[in-house]
Coordinates of C-alpha atoms and ligand atoms in Angstrom, one line a residue:
Chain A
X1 CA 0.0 0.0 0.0
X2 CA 1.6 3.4 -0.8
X3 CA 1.6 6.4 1.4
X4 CA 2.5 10.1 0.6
X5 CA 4.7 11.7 3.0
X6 CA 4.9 15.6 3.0
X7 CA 7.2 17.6 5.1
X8 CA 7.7 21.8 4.6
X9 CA 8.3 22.9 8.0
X10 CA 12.0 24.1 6.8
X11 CA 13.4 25.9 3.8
X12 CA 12.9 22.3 2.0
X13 CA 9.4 21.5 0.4
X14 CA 9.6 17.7 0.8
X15 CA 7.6 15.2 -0.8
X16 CA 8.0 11.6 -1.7
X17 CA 5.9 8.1 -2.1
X18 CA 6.9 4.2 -1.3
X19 CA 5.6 1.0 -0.2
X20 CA 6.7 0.2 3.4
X21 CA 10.8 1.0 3.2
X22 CA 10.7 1.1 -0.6
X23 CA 10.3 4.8 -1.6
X24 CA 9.0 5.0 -5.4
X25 CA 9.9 8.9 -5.2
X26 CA 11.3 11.5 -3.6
X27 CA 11.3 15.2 -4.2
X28 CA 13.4 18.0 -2.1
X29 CA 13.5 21.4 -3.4
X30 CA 15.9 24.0 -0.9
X31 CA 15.5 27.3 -1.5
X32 CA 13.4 30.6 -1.7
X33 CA 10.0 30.3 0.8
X34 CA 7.4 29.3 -1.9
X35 CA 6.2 26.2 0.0
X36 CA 2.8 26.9 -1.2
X37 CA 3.8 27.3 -4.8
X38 CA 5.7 24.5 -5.3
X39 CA 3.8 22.0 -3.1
X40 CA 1.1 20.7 -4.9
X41 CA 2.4 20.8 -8.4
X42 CA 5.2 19.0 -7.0
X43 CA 2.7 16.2 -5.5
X44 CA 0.9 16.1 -8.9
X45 CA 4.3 15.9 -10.4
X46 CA 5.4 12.9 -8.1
X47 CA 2.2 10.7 -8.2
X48 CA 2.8 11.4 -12.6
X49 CA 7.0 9.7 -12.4
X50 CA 5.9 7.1 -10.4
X51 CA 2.6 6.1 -11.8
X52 CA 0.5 6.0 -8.1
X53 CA -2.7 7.3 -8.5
X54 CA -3.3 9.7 -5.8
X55 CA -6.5 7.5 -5.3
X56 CA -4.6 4.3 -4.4
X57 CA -2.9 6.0 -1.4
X58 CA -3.5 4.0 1.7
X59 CA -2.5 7.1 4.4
X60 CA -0.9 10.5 4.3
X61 CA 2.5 11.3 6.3
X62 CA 3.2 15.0 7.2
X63 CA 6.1 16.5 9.1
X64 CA 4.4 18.4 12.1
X65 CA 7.5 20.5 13.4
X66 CA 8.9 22.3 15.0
X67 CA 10.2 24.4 12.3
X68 CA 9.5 27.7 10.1
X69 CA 5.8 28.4 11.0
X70 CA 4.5 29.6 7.7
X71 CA 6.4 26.6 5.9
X72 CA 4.9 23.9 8.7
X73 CA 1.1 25.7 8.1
X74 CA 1.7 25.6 4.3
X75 CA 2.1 21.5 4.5
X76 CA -0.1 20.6 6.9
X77 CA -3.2 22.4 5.6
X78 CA -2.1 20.8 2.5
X79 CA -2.4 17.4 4.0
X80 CA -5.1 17.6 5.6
X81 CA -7.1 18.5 2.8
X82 CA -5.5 15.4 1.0
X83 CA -6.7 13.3 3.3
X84 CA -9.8 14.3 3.9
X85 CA -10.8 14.4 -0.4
X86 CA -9.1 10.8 -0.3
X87 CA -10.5 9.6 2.8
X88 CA -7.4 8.3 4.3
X89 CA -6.0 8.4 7.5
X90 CA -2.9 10.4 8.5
X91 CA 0.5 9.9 10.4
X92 CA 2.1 12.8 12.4
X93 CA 5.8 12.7 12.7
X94 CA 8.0 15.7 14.2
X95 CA 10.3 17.0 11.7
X96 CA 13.2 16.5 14.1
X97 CA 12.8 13.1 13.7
X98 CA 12.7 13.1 10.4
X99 CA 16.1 14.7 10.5
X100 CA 17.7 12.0 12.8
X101 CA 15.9 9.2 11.5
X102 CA 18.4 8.7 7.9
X103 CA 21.2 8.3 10.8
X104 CA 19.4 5.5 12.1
X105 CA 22.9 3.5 11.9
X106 CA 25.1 5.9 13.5
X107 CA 27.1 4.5 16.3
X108 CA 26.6 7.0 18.9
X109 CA 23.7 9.6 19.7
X110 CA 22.5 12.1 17.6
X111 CA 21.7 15.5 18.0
X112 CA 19.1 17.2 15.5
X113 CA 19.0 21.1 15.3
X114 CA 16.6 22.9 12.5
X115 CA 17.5 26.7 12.4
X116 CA 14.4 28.1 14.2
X117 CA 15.9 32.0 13.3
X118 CA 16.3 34.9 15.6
X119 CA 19.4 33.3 16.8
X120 CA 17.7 29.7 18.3
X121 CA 17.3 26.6 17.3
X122 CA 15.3 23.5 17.6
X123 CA 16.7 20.9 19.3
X124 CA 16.2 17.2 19.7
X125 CA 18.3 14.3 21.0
X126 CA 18.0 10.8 19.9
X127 CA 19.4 7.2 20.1
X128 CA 20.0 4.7 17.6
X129 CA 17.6 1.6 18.2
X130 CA 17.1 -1.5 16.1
X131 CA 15.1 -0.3 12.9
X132 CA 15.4 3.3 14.1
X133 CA 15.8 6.2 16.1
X134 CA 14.4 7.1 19.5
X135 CA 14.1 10.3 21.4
X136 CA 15.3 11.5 24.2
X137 CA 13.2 13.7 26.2
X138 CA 10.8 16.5 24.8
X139 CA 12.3 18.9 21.5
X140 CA 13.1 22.4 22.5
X141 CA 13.7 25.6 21.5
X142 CA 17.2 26.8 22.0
X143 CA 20.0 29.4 21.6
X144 CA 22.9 27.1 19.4
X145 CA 25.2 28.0 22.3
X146 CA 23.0 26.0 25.0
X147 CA 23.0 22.7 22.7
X148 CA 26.5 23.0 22.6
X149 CA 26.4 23.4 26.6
X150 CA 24.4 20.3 26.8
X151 CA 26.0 18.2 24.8
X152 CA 29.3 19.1 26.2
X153 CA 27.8 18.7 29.9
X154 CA 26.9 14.9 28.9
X155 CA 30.4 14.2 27.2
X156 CA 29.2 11.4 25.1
X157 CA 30.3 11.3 21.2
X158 CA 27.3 12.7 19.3
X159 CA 26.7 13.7 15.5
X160 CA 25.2 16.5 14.9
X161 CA 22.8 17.2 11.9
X162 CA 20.2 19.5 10.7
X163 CA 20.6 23.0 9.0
X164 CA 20.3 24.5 12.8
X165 CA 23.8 23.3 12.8
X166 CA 24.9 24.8 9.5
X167 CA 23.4 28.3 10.1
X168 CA 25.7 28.6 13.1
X169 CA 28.8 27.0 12.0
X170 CA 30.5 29.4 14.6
X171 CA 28.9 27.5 17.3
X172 CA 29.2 23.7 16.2
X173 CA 32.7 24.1 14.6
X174 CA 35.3 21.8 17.3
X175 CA 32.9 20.7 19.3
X176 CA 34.7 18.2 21.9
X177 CA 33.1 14.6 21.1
X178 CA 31.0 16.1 18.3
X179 CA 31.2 15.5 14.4
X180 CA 28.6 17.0 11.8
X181 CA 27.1 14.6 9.4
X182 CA 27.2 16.9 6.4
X183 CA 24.9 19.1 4.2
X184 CA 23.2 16.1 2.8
X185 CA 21.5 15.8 6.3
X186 CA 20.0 19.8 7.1
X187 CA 17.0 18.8 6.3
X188 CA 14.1 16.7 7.6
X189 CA 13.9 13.2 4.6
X190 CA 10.8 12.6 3.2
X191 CA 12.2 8.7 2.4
X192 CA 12.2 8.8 6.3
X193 CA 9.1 10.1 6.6
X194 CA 7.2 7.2 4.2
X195 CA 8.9 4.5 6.6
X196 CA 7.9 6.3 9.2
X197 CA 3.9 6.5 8.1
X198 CA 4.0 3.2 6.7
X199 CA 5.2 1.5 10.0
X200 CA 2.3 3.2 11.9
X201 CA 0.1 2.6 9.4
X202 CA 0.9 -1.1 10.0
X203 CA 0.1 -0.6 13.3
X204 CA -2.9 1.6 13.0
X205 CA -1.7 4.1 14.9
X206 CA -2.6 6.9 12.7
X207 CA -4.7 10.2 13.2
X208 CA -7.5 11.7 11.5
X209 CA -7.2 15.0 10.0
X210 CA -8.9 17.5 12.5
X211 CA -6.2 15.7 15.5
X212 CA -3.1 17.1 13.3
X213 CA -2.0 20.2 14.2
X214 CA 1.8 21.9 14.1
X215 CA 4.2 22.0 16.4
X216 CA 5.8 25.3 17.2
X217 CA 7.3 25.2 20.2
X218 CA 7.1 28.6 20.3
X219 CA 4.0 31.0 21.6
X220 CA 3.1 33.8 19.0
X221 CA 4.7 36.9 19.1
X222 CA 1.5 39.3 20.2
X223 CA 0.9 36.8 23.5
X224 CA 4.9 37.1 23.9
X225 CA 4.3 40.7 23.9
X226 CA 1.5 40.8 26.0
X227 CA 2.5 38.7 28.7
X228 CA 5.6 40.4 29.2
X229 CA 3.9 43.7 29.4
X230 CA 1.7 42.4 31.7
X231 CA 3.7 41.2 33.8
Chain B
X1 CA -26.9 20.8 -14.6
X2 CA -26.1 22.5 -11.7
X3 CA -22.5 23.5 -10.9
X4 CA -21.3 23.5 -7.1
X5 CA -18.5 25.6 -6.4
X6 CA -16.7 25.8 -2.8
X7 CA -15.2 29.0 -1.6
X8 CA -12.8 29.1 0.8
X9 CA -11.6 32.2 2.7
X10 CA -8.6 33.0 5.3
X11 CA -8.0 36.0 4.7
X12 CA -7.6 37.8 8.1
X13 CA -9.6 36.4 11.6
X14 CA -12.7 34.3 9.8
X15 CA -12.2 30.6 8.7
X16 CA -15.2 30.9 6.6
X17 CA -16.1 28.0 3.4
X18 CA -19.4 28.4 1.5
X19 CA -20.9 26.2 -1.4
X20 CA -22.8 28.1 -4.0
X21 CA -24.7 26.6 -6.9
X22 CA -24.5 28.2 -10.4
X23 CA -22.2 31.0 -8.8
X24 CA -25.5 32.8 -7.5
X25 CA -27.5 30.4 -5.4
X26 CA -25.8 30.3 -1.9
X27 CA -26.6 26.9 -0.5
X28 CA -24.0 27.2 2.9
X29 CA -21.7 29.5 4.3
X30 CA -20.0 29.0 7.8
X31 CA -18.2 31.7 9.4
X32 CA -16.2 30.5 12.0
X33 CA -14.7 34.2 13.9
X34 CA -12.0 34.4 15.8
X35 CA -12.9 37.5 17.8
X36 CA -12.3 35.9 21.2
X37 CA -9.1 34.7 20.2
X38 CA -8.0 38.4 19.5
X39 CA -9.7 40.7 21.9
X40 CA -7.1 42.3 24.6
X41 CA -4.8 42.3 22.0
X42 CA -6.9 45.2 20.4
X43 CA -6.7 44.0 16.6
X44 CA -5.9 40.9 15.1
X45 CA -2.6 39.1 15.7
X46 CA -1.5 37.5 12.2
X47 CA 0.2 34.9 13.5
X48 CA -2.9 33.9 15.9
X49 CA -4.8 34.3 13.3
X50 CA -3.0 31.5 11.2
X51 CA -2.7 29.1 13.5
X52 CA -6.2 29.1 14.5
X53 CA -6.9 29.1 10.5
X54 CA -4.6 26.0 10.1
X55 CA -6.5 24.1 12.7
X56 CA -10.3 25.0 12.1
X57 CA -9.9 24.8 7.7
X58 CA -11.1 21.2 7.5
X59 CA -14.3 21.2 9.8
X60 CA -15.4 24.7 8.4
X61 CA -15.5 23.3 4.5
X62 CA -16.5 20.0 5.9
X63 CA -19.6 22.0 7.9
X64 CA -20.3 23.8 4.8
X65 CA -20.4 21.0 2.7
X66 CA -22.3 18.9 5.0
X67 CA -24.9 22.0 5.3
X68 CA -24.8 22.8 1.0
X69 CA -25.5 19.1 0.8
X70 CA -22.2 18.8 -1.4
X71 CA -19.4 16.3 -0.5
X72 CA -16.0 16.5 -2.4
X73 CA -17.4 14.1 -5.1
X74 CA -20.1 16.1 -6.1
X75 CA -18.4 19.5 -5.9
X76 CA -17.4 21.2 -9.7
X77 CA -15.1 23.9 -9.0
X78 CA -13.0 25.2 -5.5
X79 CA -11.9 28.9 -5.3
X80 CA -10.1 30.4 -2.5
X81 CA -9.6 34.7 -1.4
X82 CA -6.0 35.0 -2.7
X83 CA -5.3 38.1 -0.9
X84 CA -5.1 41.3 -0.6
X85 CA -4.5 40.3 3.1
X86 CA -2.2 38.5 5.9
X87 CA 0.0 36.4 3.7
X88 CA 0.4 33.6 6.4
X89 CA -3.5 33.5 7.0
X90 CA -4.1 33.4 3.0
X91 CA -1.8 30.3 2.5
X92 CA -3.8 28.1 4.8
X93 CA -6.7 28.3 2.8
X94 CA -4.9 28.6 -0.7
X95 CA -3.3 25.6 0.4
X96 CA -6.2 23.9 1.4
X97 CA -8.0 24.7 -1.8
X98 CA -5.1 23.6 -4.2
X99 CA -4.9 20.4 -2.0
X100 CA -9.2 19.9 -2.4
X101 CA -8.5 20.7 -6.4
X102 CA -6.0 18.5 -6.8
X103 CA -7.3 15.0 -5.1
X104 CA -10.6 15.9 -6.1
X105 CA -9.6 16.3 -10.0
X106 CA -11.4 19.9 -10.3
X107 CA -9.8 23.1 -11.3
X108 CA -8.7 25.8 -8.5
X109 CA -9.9 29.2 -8.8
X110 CA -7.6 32.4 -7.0
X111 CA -9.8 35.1 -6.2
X112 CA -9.1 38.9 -5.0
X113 CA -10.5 39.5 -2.0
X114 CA -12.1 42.4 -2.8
X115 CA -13.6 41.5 -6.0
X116 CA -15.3 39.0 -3.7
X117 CA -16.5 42.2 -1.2
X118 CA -18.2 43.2 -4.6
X119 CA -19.5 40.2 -5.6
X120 CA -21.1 39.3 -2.6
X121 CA -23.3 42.8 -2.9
X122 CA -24.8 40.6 -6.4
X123 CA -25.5 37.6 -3.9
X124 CA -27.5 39.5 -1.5
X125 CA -29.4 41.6 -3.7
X126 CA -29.7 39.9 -7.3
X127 CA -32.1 42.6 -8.5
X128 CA -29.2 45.3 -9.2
X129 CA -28.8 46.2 -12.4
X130 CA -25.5 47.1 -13.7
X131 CA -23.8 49.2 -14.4
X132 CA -24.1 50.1 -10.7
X133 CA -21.2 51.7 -8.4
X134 CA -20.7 49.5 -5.1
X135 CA -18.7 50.9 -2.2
X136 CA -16.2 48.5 -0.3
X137 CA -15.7 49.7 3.3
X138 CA -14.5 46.3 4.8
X139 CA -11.4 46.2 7.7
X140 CA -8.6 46.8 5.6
X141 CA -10.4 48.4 2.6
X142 CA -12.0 51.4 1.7
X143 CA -12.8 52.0 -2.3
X144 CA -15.7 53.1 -4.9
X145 CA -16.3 50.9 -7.9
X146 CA -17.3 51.2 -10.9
X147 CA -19.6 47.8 -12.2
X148 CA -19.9 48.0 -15.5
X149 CA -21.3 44.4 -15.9
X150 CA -20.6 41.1 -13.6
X151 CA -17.2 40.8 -13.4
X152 CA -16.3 43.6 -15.5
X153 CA -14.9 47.0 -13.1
X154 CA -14.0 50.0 -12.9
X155 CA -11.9 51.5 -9.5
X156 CA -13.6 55.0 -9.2
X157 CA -10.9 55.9 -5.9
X158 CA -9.5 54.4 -3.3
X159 CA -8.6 55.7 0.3
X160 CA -4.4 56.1 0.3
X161 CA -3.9 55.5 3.6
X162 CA -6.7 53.7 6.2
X163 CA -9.7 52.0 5.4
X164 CA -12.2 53.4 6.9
X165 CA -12.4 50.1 8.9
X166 CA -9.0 50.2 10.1
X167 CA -9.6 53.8 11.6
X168 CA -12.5 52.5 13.6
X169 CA -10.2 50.1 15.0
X170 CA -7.6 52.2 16.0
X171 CA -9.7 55.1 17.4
X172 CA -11.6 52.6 19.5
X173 CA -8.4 51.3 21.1
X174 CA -7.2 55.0 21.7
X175 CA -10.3 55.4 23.6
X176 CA -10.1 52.3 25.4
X177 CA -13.2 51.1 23.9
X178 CA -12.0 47.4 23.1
X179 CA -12.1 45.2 20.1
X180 CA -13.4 44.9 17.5
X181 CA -13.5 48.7 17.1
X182 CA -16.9 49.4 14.6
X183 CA -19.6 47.4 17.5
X184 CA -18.2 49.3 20.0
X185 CA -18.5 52.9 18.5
X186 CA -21.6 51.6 16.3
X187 CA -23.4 51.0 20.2
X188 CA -21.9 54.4 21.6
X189 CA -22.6 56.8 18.9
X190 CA -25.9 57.5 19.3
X191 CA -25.3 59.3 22.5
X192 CA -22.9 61.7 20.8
X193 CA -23.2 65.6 21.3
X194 CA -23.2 66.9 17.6
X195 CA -21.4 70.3 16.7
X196 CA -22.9 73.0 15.1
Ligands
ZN301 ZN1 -12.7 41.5 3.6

């Protein structure tokens, strides 16, 4: 049964489609913020290459956050919708995990950080399991120099990936214990994010479409505002 | 054979989704406000605003298909407000519209905002003749159109700064009068002194 797994809740509008493990597709465009331009065209595109019929799709991933707000909205209004013309269920999955979950076979921990601007990050900590990845305690929102704090207060080796890390490479660079995996990990994987479905699927632990909603992490800025000057 | 379109709208603080038969014959239209959400804040916080649009869009076009007796097989046609207004509000239902288009196999139809506020003057009252001028006076609009025939216009002026509903706004949080602005000086003004 093939799933469709969207994620936009970074710079990256990703999309792709599989069976189980086997992804038929994938799509990652980087660059410019035209999630909502590129995002369907790019679904209609995908479903074309790989010869699914949108119609055939058994559930519908979608990267929940934390990330860029507009981006994260952009997707999972998108998906929704998908689901709710197809009648299919849906899978939630936090884009941090889809950002550790392609470094599954890592030997140590990993550390994922998406650039949340104004000078923080989101941050997530995971361990390598058999078949995947597994989180460590609740994602955050952070200043870069306070991951660095933790994962220098823990002193275990880590790899660090995500493009939190590359959009402070001040803060990252010679880390003690701490290696970065590399560009071709900044962003969350769509590939990851059809396993992902497609296990819970399997399971039937799925959502319906008015249970999904984004992750910020973050309140918005008027109640920031407001509280403080209340206070 | 009757064409149903669904119209979708984001805009600003409304999650609002309507189904309308041969473009004139309005068979639902939910309105879900978000007043509460932005009163002590005295005007609408965009990025409120989206998030609330983001997680109310698919029970407000389900509610108003449910109530138009549509469904998304039945439905012809989806069109969405495309702005003018907040760009992150806008892209929720743009995106949920292009989404609807797509898995339904029906084309997507952008529409100005404010040619809506025009056309929805030819919804309420079908017995105006054109050529007709229409004022627009809505929250972040203020402008005097010429309609020379449906969908065929004619922008007579325009304010250059406020809309007219924007100024209510902000003179009834001067005042202290709360949000929105136009209710609350609409219910005081009849107990103002006028000036020779
Ligand atoms: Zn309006």
């Amino acid at each position: 049964m093939h799933v469709l797994a969207i994620d936009t809740a970074t710079a990256q509008v990703g999309v792709a489609i599989g069976v189980g493990d086997h992804v038929a597709g994938e799509v990652r465009l980087v660059g410019g913020r035209r999630h909502a331009e590129h995002l369907v065209p790019v679904v209609e595109r995908l479903c074309d290459d790989t010869g699914v019929r949108l119609d055939r799709l058994a559930a519908i991933g979608v990267g929940v956050g934390p990330g860029l707000f507009t981006g994260l909205r952009v997707g999972v209004a998108t998906a929704k919708m998908l689901a709710r013309v197809l009648r299919v269920p849906m899978v939630a999955v936090g884009s941090l995990d889809l950002v550790a979950h392609p470094l599954r076979h890592a030997d140590r921990q990993i550390a994922a950080v998406l650039d949340a601007r104004r000078s923080e990050v989101f941050y997530g900590r995971y361990r390598t399991v058999p078949g995947g990845v597994l989180r460590i305690g609740d994602p955050t929102v952070v200043p870069p120099e306070d991951v660095v704090g933790d994962l220098l207060s823990r002193g275990v080796e880590t790899l660090l990936a995500g493009d939190g890390v590359s959009a402070h490479p001040e803060v990252f660079t010679d880390v003690d214990r701490a290696e970065w995996a590399g560009p071709t990990f900044d962003f969350p994987s769509p590939a990851s994010l059809v396993a992902l479905t497609a296990h819970r699927v399997e399971r039937e632990d799925f959502a319906q479409p008015a249970e999904v909603v984004p992750v910020y992490l973050r309140a918005a800025d008027a109640r920031i505002n407001w509280e403080q000057r209340s206070s | 054979m009757t064409r149903l379109t669904l119209g979708i709208e984001t805009s600003c603080d409304e999650t609002a989704a309507a189904v309308v038969a041969d473009g004139v014959d309005v068979r639902s239209s939910v309105v879900s406000s978000q007043v509460d959400l932005h009163t002590g804040f005295g005007g609408v916080v965009p990025e409120l605003a989206s998030r609330a649009h983001v997680e109310l869009i698919d029970e407000v076009i389900n509610e108003a298909l449910v109530e138009g007796g549509a469904d998304f097989d039945t439905i012809d046609l989806v069109g969405a407000c495309c702005g003018p207004g907040l760009a992150g509000a806008l892209l929720v239902g743009v995106s949920a519209a292009k989404a609807i288009a797509l898995a339904a196999s029906i084309p997507y139809v952008g529409v100005n905002h404010l040619e809506a506020h025009l056309h929805a003057t030819v919804l309420e009252h079908p017995s105006v003749e054109f050529p007709a001028v229409v004022l627009i006076a809505s929250g972040g609009h203020t402008m005097l159109v010429e309609v020379r025939d449906r969908l065929d216009y004619n922008v007579l002026g325009e304010t250059v700064d406020d809309a007219a509903g924007e100024a209510f706004d902000k003179v009834a949080r001067f005042l202290g009068l709360g949000y929105p602005g136009g209710p609350a000086i609409d219910r005081i003004s009849p107990r103002a002194i006028p000036r020779p």
